[in-house]
Amino acid sequence: MASAKKPLDLTGLTVPQHVAIIMDGNGRWARRRNLPRIAGHRAGAENLRRIINACAEFGIKILTIYAFSTENWERPEDEVRGLMNIFTRVLDQELKDLHRQGVCLHHLGNLNGIEPALQKKVRDALELTRNNDRLILNVAFNYGGRAEILHAVRQMLADGVSPDELTEELFSSYLFTAGLPDPDLVIRTSGELRVSNFLIWQAAYAEYVAAPEMWPDFGREELYAAIVEYSKRDRRYGGLSQKS
Ligand code: IPE
Ligand code: IPE
Ligand code: MG
């Protein structure tokens, strides 16, 4: 399967500093092959390595991936269990390599409600990789944008933050992404055009790209195509174009 890498020229392109991906379409990828949905999730997990490598190659500094939403608990129990098993296996098998590659792992979301053995693996992985700086990989796992905002508000109330001191910067510092720049580009695979509760505060001014490929088929060249598309965008932030 591994074919020679096609050279991809970044000259003249604007490479986003922070890319966030809604990794969607695993189930449909599997169904089209007459496979069970879980086979799609396995293929999706495999695909991560390709995308992490491509991010490092293209000079993307921060990658945020949506792995499991607060709403995904609504899925059948065996699918949820299968997904948890895949996360466990990915941590067991990939952590050493990720660490060697200089990947710093962050978790976005709530670990409460996750089985204790997996919670511990996640915490250990965060601790092991905390000083790495080649690529920051934020894993949104048991993550929902609304739950994140409520979590932040609760924390601020508990800290006694007064209405006068509340600014956008302070609010951002209570989110799971505290200290990180907002995403520049949000990619959703599988052609769906919705946000599905992903980074609803942080992506206020992100550029969105809907990629038609199912997540397991979204590789280096597709990521490159998204960067080409991003480079054509005119980010005005409510102001006037800098380009003309
Ligand atoms: C994304 O693929 C993976 C997760 C949500 C965990 P889906 O499982 O949503 O795949 P489709 O959308 O059903 O094809
Ligand atoms: C979003 O995909 C969540 C993840 C990719 C983890 P979903 O497949 O859960 O989203 P909906 O249900 O189509 O909005
Ligand atoms: Mg989906």
PDB file of C-alpha atoms and ligand atoms in Angstrom:
ATOM      1  CA  MET A   1       0.000   0.000   0.000  1.00  0.00           C
ATOM      2  CA  ALA A   2       2.800   2.430   0.839  1.00  0.00           C
ATOM      3  CA  SER A   3       3.576   4.141  -2.449  1.00  0.00           C
ATOM      4  CA  ALA A   4       6.405   6.614  -3.045  1.00  0.00           C
ATOM      5  CA  LYS A   5       5.567   9.996  -1.591  1.00  0.00           C
ATOM      6  CA  LYS A   6       4.542  12.495  -4.225  1.00  0.00           C
ATOM      7  CA  PRO A   7       6.474  15.745  -3.724  1.00  0.00           C
ATOM      8  CA  LEU A   8       4.048  18.440  -2.597  1.00  0.00           C
ATOM      9  CA  ASP A   9       5.168  22.025  -3.018  1.00  0.00           C
ATOM     10  CA  LEU A  10       4.261  24.430  -0.232  1.00  0.00           C
ATOM     11  CA  THR A  11       5.820  27.459  -1.940  1.00  0.00           C
ATOM     12  CA  GLY A  12       3.420  30.382  -1.902  1.00  0.00           C
ATOM     13  CA  LEU A  13       0.949  28.599   0.382  1.00  0.00           C
ATOM     14  CA  THR A  14      -0.078  29.740   3.840  1.00  0.00           C
ATOM     15  CA  VAL A  15       0.331  26.805   6.180  1.00  0.00           C
ATOM     16  CA  PRO A  16      -2.102  27.099   9.098  1.00  0.00           C
ATOM     17  CA  GLN A  17      -0.474  26.993  12.489  1.00  0.00           C
ATOM     18  CA  HIS A  18      -3.367  25.117  14.119  1.00  0.00           C
ATOM     19  CA  VAL A  19      -5.490  22.597  12.233  1.00  0.00           C
ATOM     20  CA  ALA A  20      -8.500  20.911  13.821  1.00  0.00           C
ATOM     21  CA  ILE A  21     -10.144  17.863  12.264  1.00  0.00           C
ATOM     22  CA  ILE A  22     -13.591  16.361  12.726  1.00  0.00           C
ATOM     23  CA  MET A  23     -12.652  12.810  11.767  1.00  0.00           C
ATOM     24  CA  ASP A  24     -16.012  11.741  10.356  1.00  0.00           C
ATOM     25  CA  GLY A  25     -17.155   8.921   8.082  1.00  0.00           C
ATOM     26  CA  ASN A  26     -15.617   5.795   9.603  1.00  0.00           C
ATOM     27  CA  GLY A  27     -18.985   4.019   9.703  1.00  0.00           C
ATOM     28  CA  ARG A  28     -19.828   4.823   6.085  1.00  0.00           C
ATOM     29  CA  TRP A  29     -16.324   3.818   4.975  1.00  0.00           C
ATOM     30  CA  ALA A  30     -16.935   0.405   6.535  1.00  0.00           C
ATOM     31  CA  ARG A  31     -20.499   0.021   5.290  1.00  0.00           C
ATOM     32  CA  ARG A  32     -19.381   0.624   1.707  1.00  0.00           C
ATOM     33  CA  ARG A  33     -17.026  -2.319   2.110  1.00  0.00           C
ATOM     34  CA  ASN A  34     -19.612  -4.513   3.789  1.00  0.00           C
ATOM     35  CA  LEU A  35     -17.607  -4.385   6.981  1.00  0.00           C
ATOM     36  CA  PRO A  36     -18.845  -3.753  10.521  1.00  0.00           C
ATOM     37  CA  ARG A  37     -18.663  -0.133  11.694  1.00  0.00           C
ATOM     38  CA  ILE A  38     -15.893  -0.981  14.125  1.00  0.00           C
ATOM     39  CA  ALA A  39     -13.634  -1.947  11.190  1.00  0.00           C
ATOM     40  CA  GLY A  40     -14.089   1.648   9.996  1.00  0.00           C
ATOM     41  CA  HIS A  41     -13.025   2.944  13.397  1.00  0.00           C
ATOM     42  CA  ARG A  42      -9.962   0.725  13.277  1.00  0.00           C
ATOM     43  CA  ALA A  43      -9.066   2.041   9.819  1.00  0.00           C
ATOM     44  CA  GLY A  44      -9.659   5.564  11.100  1.00  0.00           C
ATOM     45  CA  ALA A  45      -7.264   5.039  13.984  1.00  0.00           C
ATOM     46  CA  GLU A  46      -4.651   3.677  11.557  1.00  0.00           C
ATOM     47  CA  ASN A  47      -5.029   6.788   9.453  1.00  0.00           C
ATOM     48  CA  LEU A  48      -3.984   9.046  12.302  1.00  0.00           C
ATOM     49  CA  ARG A  49      -0.345   8.133  11.915  1.00  0.00           C
ATOM     50  CA  ARG A  50      -0.369   9.311   8.282  1.00  0.00           C
ATOM     51  CA  ILE A  51      -1.928  12.621   9.223  1.00  0.00           C
ATOM     52  CA  ILE A  52       0.416  13.230  12.163  1.00  0.00           C
ATOM     53  CA  ASN A  53       3.382  12.602   9.862  1.00  0.00           C
ATOM     54  CA  ALA A  54       1.947  14.904   7.220  1.00  0.00           C
ATOM     55  CA  CYS A  55       1.399  17.674   9.793  1.00  0.00           C
ATOM     56  CA  ALA A  56       5.034  17.433  10.841  1.00  0.00           C
ATOM     57  CA  GLU A  57       6.095  17.447   7.175  1.00  0.00           C
ATOM     58  CA  PHE A  58       3.999  20.528   6.312  1.00  0.00           C
ATOM     59  CA  GLY A  59       5.064  22.476   9.394  1.00  0.00           C
ATOM     60  CA  ILE A  60       1.677  22.482  11.120  1.00  0.00           C
ATOM     61  CA  LYS A  61       2.386  23.146  14.795  1.00  0.00           C
ATOM     62  CA  ILE A  62      -0.883  22.149  16.455  1.00  0.00           C
ATOM     63  CA  LEU A  63      -3.293  19.405  15.432  1.00  0.00           C
ATOM     64  CA  THR A  64      -6.595  18.958  17.239  1.00  0.00           C
ATOM     65  CA  ILE A  65      -8.611  15.839  16.515  1.00  0.00           C
ATOM     66  CA  TYR A  66     -12.201  15.093  17.465  1.00  0.00           C
ATOM     67  CA  ALA A  67     -12.075  11.489  18.633  1.00  0.00           C
ATOM     68  CA  PHE A  68     -15.211  11.043  20.747  1.00  0.00           C
ATOM     69  CA  SER A  69     -17.933  13.562  21.523  1.00  0.00           C
ATOM     70  CA  THR A  70     -20.104  13.906  24.608  1.00  0.00           C
ATOM     71  CA  GLU A  71     -22.966  12.927  22.274  1.00  0.00           C
ATOM     72  CA  ASN A  72     -21.251   9.754  21.024  1.00  0.00           C
ATOM     73  CA  TRP A  73     -22.367   7.978  24.233  1.00  0.00           C
ATOM     74  CA  GLU A  74     -25.752   7.773  22.466  1.00  0.00           C
ATOM     75  CA  ARG A  75     -24.348   5.064  20.172  1.00  0.00           C
ATOM     76  CA  PRO A  76     -24.979   1.360  20.794  1.00  0.00           C
ATOM     77  CA  GLU A  77     -23.065  -0.004  23.753  1.00  0.00           C
ATOM     78  CA  ASP A  78     -20.939  -2.384  21.689  1.00  0.00           C
ATOM     79  CA  GLU A  79     -19.779   0.435  19.385  1.00  0.00           C
ATOM     80  CA  VAL A  80     -18.829   2.626  22.374  1.00  0.00           C
ATOM     81  CA  ARG A  81     -16.980  -0.304  23.952  1.00  0.00           C
ATOM     82  CA  GLY A  82     -15.212  -1.002  20.654  1.00  0.00           C
ATOM     83  CA  LEU A  83     -14.137   2.639  20.399  1.00  0.00           C
ATOM     84  CA  MET A  84     -12.773   2.637  23.959  1.00  0.00           C
ATOM     85  CA  ASN A  85     -10.812  -0.524  23.142  1.00  0.00           C
ATOM     86  CA  ILE A  86      -9.349   1.160  20.069  1.00  0.00           C
ATOM     87  CA  PHE A  87      -8.279   4.223  22.096  1.00  0.00           C
ATOM     88  CA  THR A  88      -6.630   1.936  24.624  1.00  0.00           C
ATOM     89  CA  ARG A  89      -4.815   0.024  21.885  1.00  0.00           C
ATOM     90  CA  VAL A  90      -3.673   3.194  20.111  1.00  0.00           C
ATOM     91  CA  LEU A  91      -2.180   4.496  23.363  1.00  0.00           C
ATOM     92  CA  ASP A  92      -0.483   1.155  24.032  1.00  0.00           C
ATOM     93  CA  GLN A  93       0.944   0.823  20.533  1.00  0.00           C
ATOM     94  CA  GLU A  94       1.659   4.371  19.410  1.00  0.00           C
ATOM     95  CA  LEU A  95       2.705   6.285  22.506  1.00  0.00           C
ATOM     96  CA  LYS A  96       6.403   5.431  22.303  1.00  0.00           C
ATOM     97  CA  ASP A  97       6.596   6.478  18.656  1.00  0.00           C
ATOM     98  CA  LEU A  98       4.651   9.660  19.262  1.00  0.00           C
ATOM     99  CA  HIS A  99       7.016  10.524  22.097  1.00  0.00           C
ATOM    100  CA  ARG A 100      10.040   9.769  19.916  1.00  0.00           C
ATOM    101  CA  GLN A 101       8.599  11.995  17.177  1.00  0.00           C
ATOM    102  CA  GLY A 102       8.380  14.899  19.639  1.00  0.00           C
ATOM    103  CA  VAL A 103       4.595  14.959  19.901  1.00  0.00           C
ATOM    104  CA  CYS A 104       3.168  16.683  22.982  1.00  0.00           C
ATOM    105  CA  LEU A 105      -0.246  15.249  23.843  1.00  0.00           C
ATOM    106  CA  HIS A 106      -3.075  17.301  25.336  1.00  0.00           C
ATOM    107  CA  HIS A 107      -6.512  16.105  26.262  1.00  0.00           C
ATOM    108  CA  LEU A 108      -9.629  18.194  25.636  1.00  0.00           C
ATOM    109  CA  GLY A 109     -12.679  16.957  27.472  1.00  0.00           C
ATOM    110  CA  ASN A 110     -13.674  15.231  30.647  1.00  0.00           C
ATOM    111  CA  LEU A 111     -11.938  12.077  31.805  1.00  0.00           C
ATOM    112  CA  ASN A 112     -14.586  11.393  34.453  1.00  0.00           C
ATOM    113  CA  GLY A 113     -16.902   8.781  33.083  1.00  0.00           C
ATOM    114  CA  ILE A 114     -14.077   7.002  31.258  1.00  0.00           C
ATOM    115  CA  GLU A 115     -13.053   3.673  32.718  1.00  0.00           C
ATOM    116  CA  PRO A 116     -10.244   4.106  35.277  1.00  0.00           C
ATOM    117  CA  ALA A 117      -7.614   2.016  33.434  1.00  0.00           C
ATOM    118  CA  LEU A 118      -7.987   4.146  30.302  1.00  0.00           C
ATOM    119  CA  GLN A 119      -8.032   7.355  32.369  1.00  0.00           C
ATOM    120  CA  LYS A 120      -4.692   6.359  33.835  1.00  0.00           C
ATOM    121  CA  LYS A 121      -3.211   5.603  30.409  1.00  0.00           C
ATOM    122  CA  VAL A 122      -4.284   9.028  29.190  1.00  0.00           C
ATOM    123  CA  ARG A 123      -2.821  10.796  32.247  1.00  0.00           C
ATOM    124  CA  ASP A 124       0.449   8.865  31.915  1.00  0.00           C
ATOM    125  CA  ALA A 125       0.664   9.739  28.215  1.00  0.00           C
ATOM    126  CA  LEU A 126       0.150  13.442  28.964  1.00  0.00           C
ATOM    127  CA  GLU A 127       2.842  13.321  31.622  1.00  0.00           C
ATOM    128  CA  LEU A 128       5.324  11.438  29.409  1.00  0.00           C
ATOM    129  CA  THR A 129       5.020  13.833  26.463  1.00  0.00           C
ATOM    130  CA  ARG A 130       4.524  17.142  28.254  1.00  0.00           C
ATOM    131  CA  ASN A 131       7.900  18.644  27.345  1.00  0.00           C
ATOM    132  CA  ASN A 132       7.813  17.720  23.645  1.00  0.00           C
ATOM    133  CA  ASP A 133       7.461  20.557  21.171  1.00  0.00           C
ATOM    134  CA  ARG A 134       7.575  19.334  17.586  1.00  0.00           C
ATOM    135  CA  LEU A 135       3.795  18.977  17.294  1.00  0.00           C
ATOM    136  CA  ILE A 136       1.063  19.588  19.845  1.00  0.00           C
ATOM    137  CA  LEU A 137      -1.641  16.962  19.443  1.00  0.00           C
ATOM    138  CA  ASN A 138      -4.890  17.818  21.197  1.00  0.00           C
ATOM    139  CA  VAL A 139      -7.195  14.853  21.462  1.00  0.00           C
ATOM    140  CA  ALA A 140     -10.825  15.836  21.984  1.00  0.00           C
ATOM    141  CA  PHE A 141     -12.104  12.768  23.752  1.00  0.00           C
ATOM    142  CA  ASN A 142     -15.369  12.805  25.666  1.00  0.00           C
ATOM    143  CA  TYR A 143     -15.424  16.401  24.477  1.00  0.00           C
ATOM    144  CA  GLY A 144     -18.316  18.727  23.732  1.00  0.00           C
ATOM    145  CA  GLY A 145     -18.082  22.462  23.156  1.00  0.00           C
ATOM    146  CA  ARG A 146     -21.108  23.236  25.309  1.00  0.00           C
ATOM    147  CA  ALA A 147     -19.901  21.008  28.142  1.00  0.00           C
ATOM    148  CA  GLU A 148     -16.511  22.758  27.908  1.00  0.00           C
ATOM    149  CA  ILE A 149     -18.138  26.182  28.248  1.00  0.00           C
ATOM    150  CA  LEU A 150     -20.198  25.048  31.249  1.00  0.00           C
ATOM    151  CA  HIS A 151     -17.080  23.558  32.823  1.00  0.00           C
ATOM    152  CA  ALA A 152     -15.285  26.889  32.362  1.00  0.00           C
ATOM    153  CA  VAL A 153     -18.184  28.893  33.840  1.00  0.00           C
ATOM    154  CA  ARG A 154     -18.416  26.598  36.858  1.00  0.00           C
ATOM    155  CA  GLN A 155     -14.685  26.947  37.448  1.00  0.00           C
ATOM    156  CA  MET A 156     -14.863  30.739  37.155  1.00  0.00           C
ATOM    157  CA  LEU A 157     -17.731  30.910  39.617  1.00  0.00           C
ATOM    158  CA  ALA A 158     -15.826  28.694  42.011  1.00  0.00           C
ATOM    159  CA  ASP A 159     -12.804  31.006  41.667  1.00  0.00           C
ATOM    160  CA  GLY A 160     -14.991  34.014  42.427  1.00  0.00           C
ATOM    161  CA  VAL A 161     -14.303  35.759  39.111  1.00  0.00           C
ATOM    162  CA  SER A 162     -16.224  39.024  39.153  1.00  0.00           C
ATOM    163  CA  PRO A 163     -18.251  40.300  36.179  1.00  0.00           C
ATOM    164  CA  ASP A 164     -15.850  43.234  35.749  1.00  0.00           C
ATOM    165  CA  GLU A 165     -12.759  41.086  35.340  1.00  0.00           C
ATOM    166  CA  LEU A 166     -14.363  38.727  32.808  1.00  0.00           C
ATOM    167  CA  THR A 167     -12.786  39.188  29.389  1.00  0.00           C
ATOM    168  CA  GLU A 168     -12.544  36.926  26.353  1.00  0.00           C
ATOM    169  CA  GLU A 169      -8.912  36.213  27.260  1.00  0.00           C
ATOM    170  CA  LEU A 170      -9.806  35.221  30.805  1.00  0.00           C
ATOM    171  CA  PHE A 171     -12.671  33.042  29.573  1.00  0.00           C
ATOM    172  CA  SER A 172     -10.341  31.319  27.062  1.00  0.00           C
ATOM    173  CA  SER A 173      -7.910  30.565  29.875  1.00  0.00           C
ATOM    174  CA  TYR A 174     -10.597  28.407  31.530  1.00  0.00           C
ATOM    175  CA  LEU A 175     -11.147  26.264  28.443  1.00  0.00           C
ATOM    176  CA  PHE A 176      -9.380  22.950  27.814  1.00  0.00           C
ATOM    177  CA  THR A 177      -7.326  24.739  25.142  1.00  0.00           C
ATOM    178  CA  ALA A 178      -5.940  27.289  27.628  1.00  0.00           C
ATOM    179  CA  GLY A 179      -2.691  28.793  26.395  1.00  0.00           C
ATOM    180  CA  LEU A 180      -3.081  27.544  22.822  1.00  0.00           C
ATOM    181  CA  PRO A 181      -3.922  29.693  19.814  1.00  0.00           C
ATOM    182  CA  ASP A 182      -7.356  29.221  18.226  1.00  0.00           C
ATOM    183  CA  PRO A 183      -7.620  26.866  15.249  1.00  0.00           C
ATOM    184  CA  ASP A 184      -6.975  28.512  11.890  1.00  0.00           C
ATOM    185  CA  LEU A 185      -8.519  25.717   9.867  1.00  0.00           C
ATOM    186  CA  VAL A 186     -11.223  23.212  10.769  1.00  0.00           C
ATOM    187  CA  ILE A 187     -11.552  20.260   8.397  1.00  0.00           C
ATOM    188  CA  ARG A 188     -14.526  17.924   8.467  1.00  0.00           C
ATOM    189  CA  THR A 189     -14.244  14.769   6.434  1.00  0.00           C
ATOM    190  CA  SER A 190     -17.118  12.815   4.861  1.00  0.00           C
ATOM    191  CA  GLY A 191     -18.720  15.890   3.293  1.00  0.00           C
ATOM    192  CA  GLU A 192     -20.923  16.762   6.263  1.00  0.00           C
ATOM    193  CA  LEU A 193     -21.487  20.461   6.827  1.00  0.00           C
ATOM    194  CA  ARG A 194     -21.968  20.741  10.569  1.00  0.00           C
ATOM    195  CA  VAL A 195     -19.960  21.676  13.603  1.00  0.00           C
ATOM    196  CA  SER A 196     -21.331  18.919  15.886  1.00  0.00           C
ATOM    197  CA  ASN A 197     -20.362  20.747  19.087  1.00  0.00           C
ATOM    198  CA  PHE A 198     -16.663  21.002  18.187  1.00  0.00           C
ATOM    199  CA  LEU A 199     -14.603  23.966  19.436  1.00  0.00           C
ATOM    200  CA  ILE A 200     -17.610  26.252  19.274  1.00  0.00           C
ATOM    201  CA  TRP A 201     -15.816  29.050  21.152  1.00  0.00           C
ATOM    202  CA  GLN A 202     -12.315  28.592  19.719  1.00  0.00           C
ATOM    203  CA  ALA A 203     -13.325  28.233  16.059  1.00  0.00           C
ATOM    204  CA  ALA A 204     -15.259  31.521  15.974  1.00  0.00           C
ATOM    205  CA  TYR A 205     -12.953  32.782  13.222  1.00  0.00           C
ATOM    206  CA  ALA A 206     -11.570  29.533  11.842  1.00  0.00           C
ATOM    207  CA  GLU A 207     -11.789  28.740   8.151  1.00  0.00           C
ATOM    208  CA  TYR A 208     -13.833  25.605   7.450  1.00  0.00           C
ATOM    209  CA  VAL A 209     -13.098  23.026   4.775  1.00  0.00           C
ATOM    210  CA  ALA A 210     -15.450  20.119   4.101  1.00  0.00           C
ATOM    211  CA  ALA A 211     -13.480  17.269   2.568  1.00  0.00           C
ATOM    212  CA  PRO A 212     -15.525  14.695   0.634  1.00  0.00           C
ATOM    213  CA  GLU A 213     -13.374  11.694   1.641  1.00  0.00           C
ATOM    214  CA  MET A 214     -14.332   9.452   4.544  1.00  0.00           C
ATOM    215  CA  TRP A 215     -11.801   9.818   7.364  1.00  0.00           C
ATOM    216  CA  PRO A 216      -9.875   6.556   6.681  1.00  0.00           C
ATOM    217  CA  ASP A 217      -9.299   7.790   3.100  1.00  0.00           C
ATOM    218  CA  PHE A 218      -8.166  11.280   4.105  1.00  0.00           C
ATOM    219  CA  GLY A 219      -4.391  11.229   3.693  1.00  0.00           C
ATOM    220  CA  ARG A 220      -1.417  13.473   3.123  1.00  0.00           C
ATOM    221  CA  GLU A 221      -2.537  14.640  -0.320  1.00  0.00           C
ATOM    222  CA  GLU A 222      -6.028  15.453   0.920  1.00  0.00           C
ATOM    223  CA  LEU A 223      -4.536  17.459   3.800  1.00  0.00           C
ATOM    224  CA  TYR A 224      -2.375  19.273   1.279  1.00  0.00           C
ATOM    225  CA  ALA A 225      -5.493  20.063  -0.797  1.00  0.00           C
ATOM    226  CA  ALA A 226      -7.133  21.532   2.312  1.00  0.00           C
ATOM    227  CA  ILE A 227      -4.073  23.759   2.847  1.00  0.00           C
ATOM    228  CA  VAL A 228      -4.296  24.903  -0.782  1.00  0.00           C
ATOM    229  CA  GLU A 229      -7.963  25.764  -0.201  1.00  0.00           C
ATOM    230  CA  TYR A 230      -7.131  27.536   3.077  1.00  0.00           C
ATOM    231  CA  SER A 231      -4.456  29.601   1.327  1.00  0.00           C
ATOM    232  CA  LYS A 232      -7.075  31.028  -1.023  1.00  0.00           C
ATOM    233  CA  ARG A 233      -9.246  32.280   1.818  1.00  0.00           C
ATOM    234  CA  ASP A 234      -9.320  35.915   2.799  1.00  0.00           C
ATOM    235  CA  ARG A 235      -9.524  36.095   6.590  1.00  0.00           C
ATOM    236  CA  ARG A 236     -11.124  39.412   7.348  1.00  0.00           C
ATOM    237  CA  TYR A 237     -12.144  39.003  11.004  1.00  0.00           C
ATOM    238  CA  GLY A 238     -14.962  41.441  10.439  1.00  0.00           C
ATOM    239  CA  GLY A 239     -12.614  44.055   9.019  1.00  0.00           C
ATOM    240  CA  LEU A 240     -11.647  44.722   5.432  1.00  0.00           C
ATOM    241  CA  SER A 241      -9.530  42.638   3.108  1.00  0.00           C
ATOM    242  CA  GLN A 242      -5.773  42.860   3.452  1.00  0.00           C
ATOM    243  CA  LYS A 243      -5.378  41.223   0.065  1.00  0.00           C
ATOM    244  CA  SER A 244      -6.751  43.838  -2.348  1.00  0.00           C
TER     245      SER A 244
HETATM  246  C1  IPE B   1     -16.414   9.240  13.141  1.00  0.00           C
HETATM  247  O1  IPE B   1     -17.010   8.340  12.263  1.00  0.00           O
HETATM  248  C2  IPE B   1     -15.886   8.565  14.380  1.00  0.00           C
HETATM  249  C3  IPE B   1     -16.614   8.897  15.618  1.00  0.00           C
HETATM  250  C4  IPE B   1     -17.652   9.694  15.705  1.00  0.00           C
HETATM  251  C5  IPE B   1     -16.137   8.284  16.848  1.00  0.00           C
HETATM  252  P1  IPE B   1     -18.533   7.942  12.403  1.00  0.00           P
HETATM  253  O2  IPE B   1     -18.643   6.755  13.291  1.00  0.00           O
HETATM  254  O3  IPE B   1     -19.350   9.110  12.819  1.00  0.00           O
HETATM  255  O4  IPE B   1     -18.878   7.532  10.910  1.00  0.00           O
HETATM  256  P2  IPE B   1     -20.238   7.810  10.147  1.00  0.00           P
HETATM  257  O5  IPE B   1     -20.489   9.288  10.233  1.00  0.00           O
HETATM  258  O6  IPE B   1     -21.294   7.006  10.853  1.00  0.00           O
HETATM  259  O7  IPE B   1     -19.979   7.341   8.764  1.00  0.00           O
HETATM  260  C1  IPE B   2     -18.596  14.185  15.267  1.00  0.00           C
HETATM  261  O1  IPE B   2     -19.063  13.193  14.415  1.00  0.00           O
HETATM  262  C2  IPE B   2     -17.829  13.563  16.404  1.00  0.00           C
HETATM  263  C3  IPE B   2     -16.551  12.957  16.047  1.00  0.00           C
HETATM  264  C4  IPE B   2     -15.993  12.925  14.870  1.00  0.00           C
HETATM  265  C5  IPE B   2     -15.843  12.368  17.159  1.00  0.00           C
HETATM  266  P1  IPE B   2     -20.513  12.539  14.590  1.00  0.00           P
HETATM  267  O2  IPE B   2     -20.651  11.542  13.502  1.00  0.00           O
HETATM  268  O3  IPE B   2     -20.704  12.073  15.977  1.00  0.00           O
HETATM  269  O4  IPE B   2     -21.466  13.794  14.354  1.00  0.00           O
HETATM  270  P2  IPE B   2     -22.994  13.856  13.892  1.00  0.00           P
HETATM  271  O5  IPE B   2     -23.755  12.950  14.804  1.00  0.00           O
HETATM  272  O6  IPE B   2     -23.046  13.378  12.481  1.00  0.00           O
HETATM  273  O7  IPE B   2     -23.342  15.297  14.002  1.00  0.00           O
HETATM  274 MG    MG B   3     -20.365  10.537  11.835  1.00  0.00          MG
END
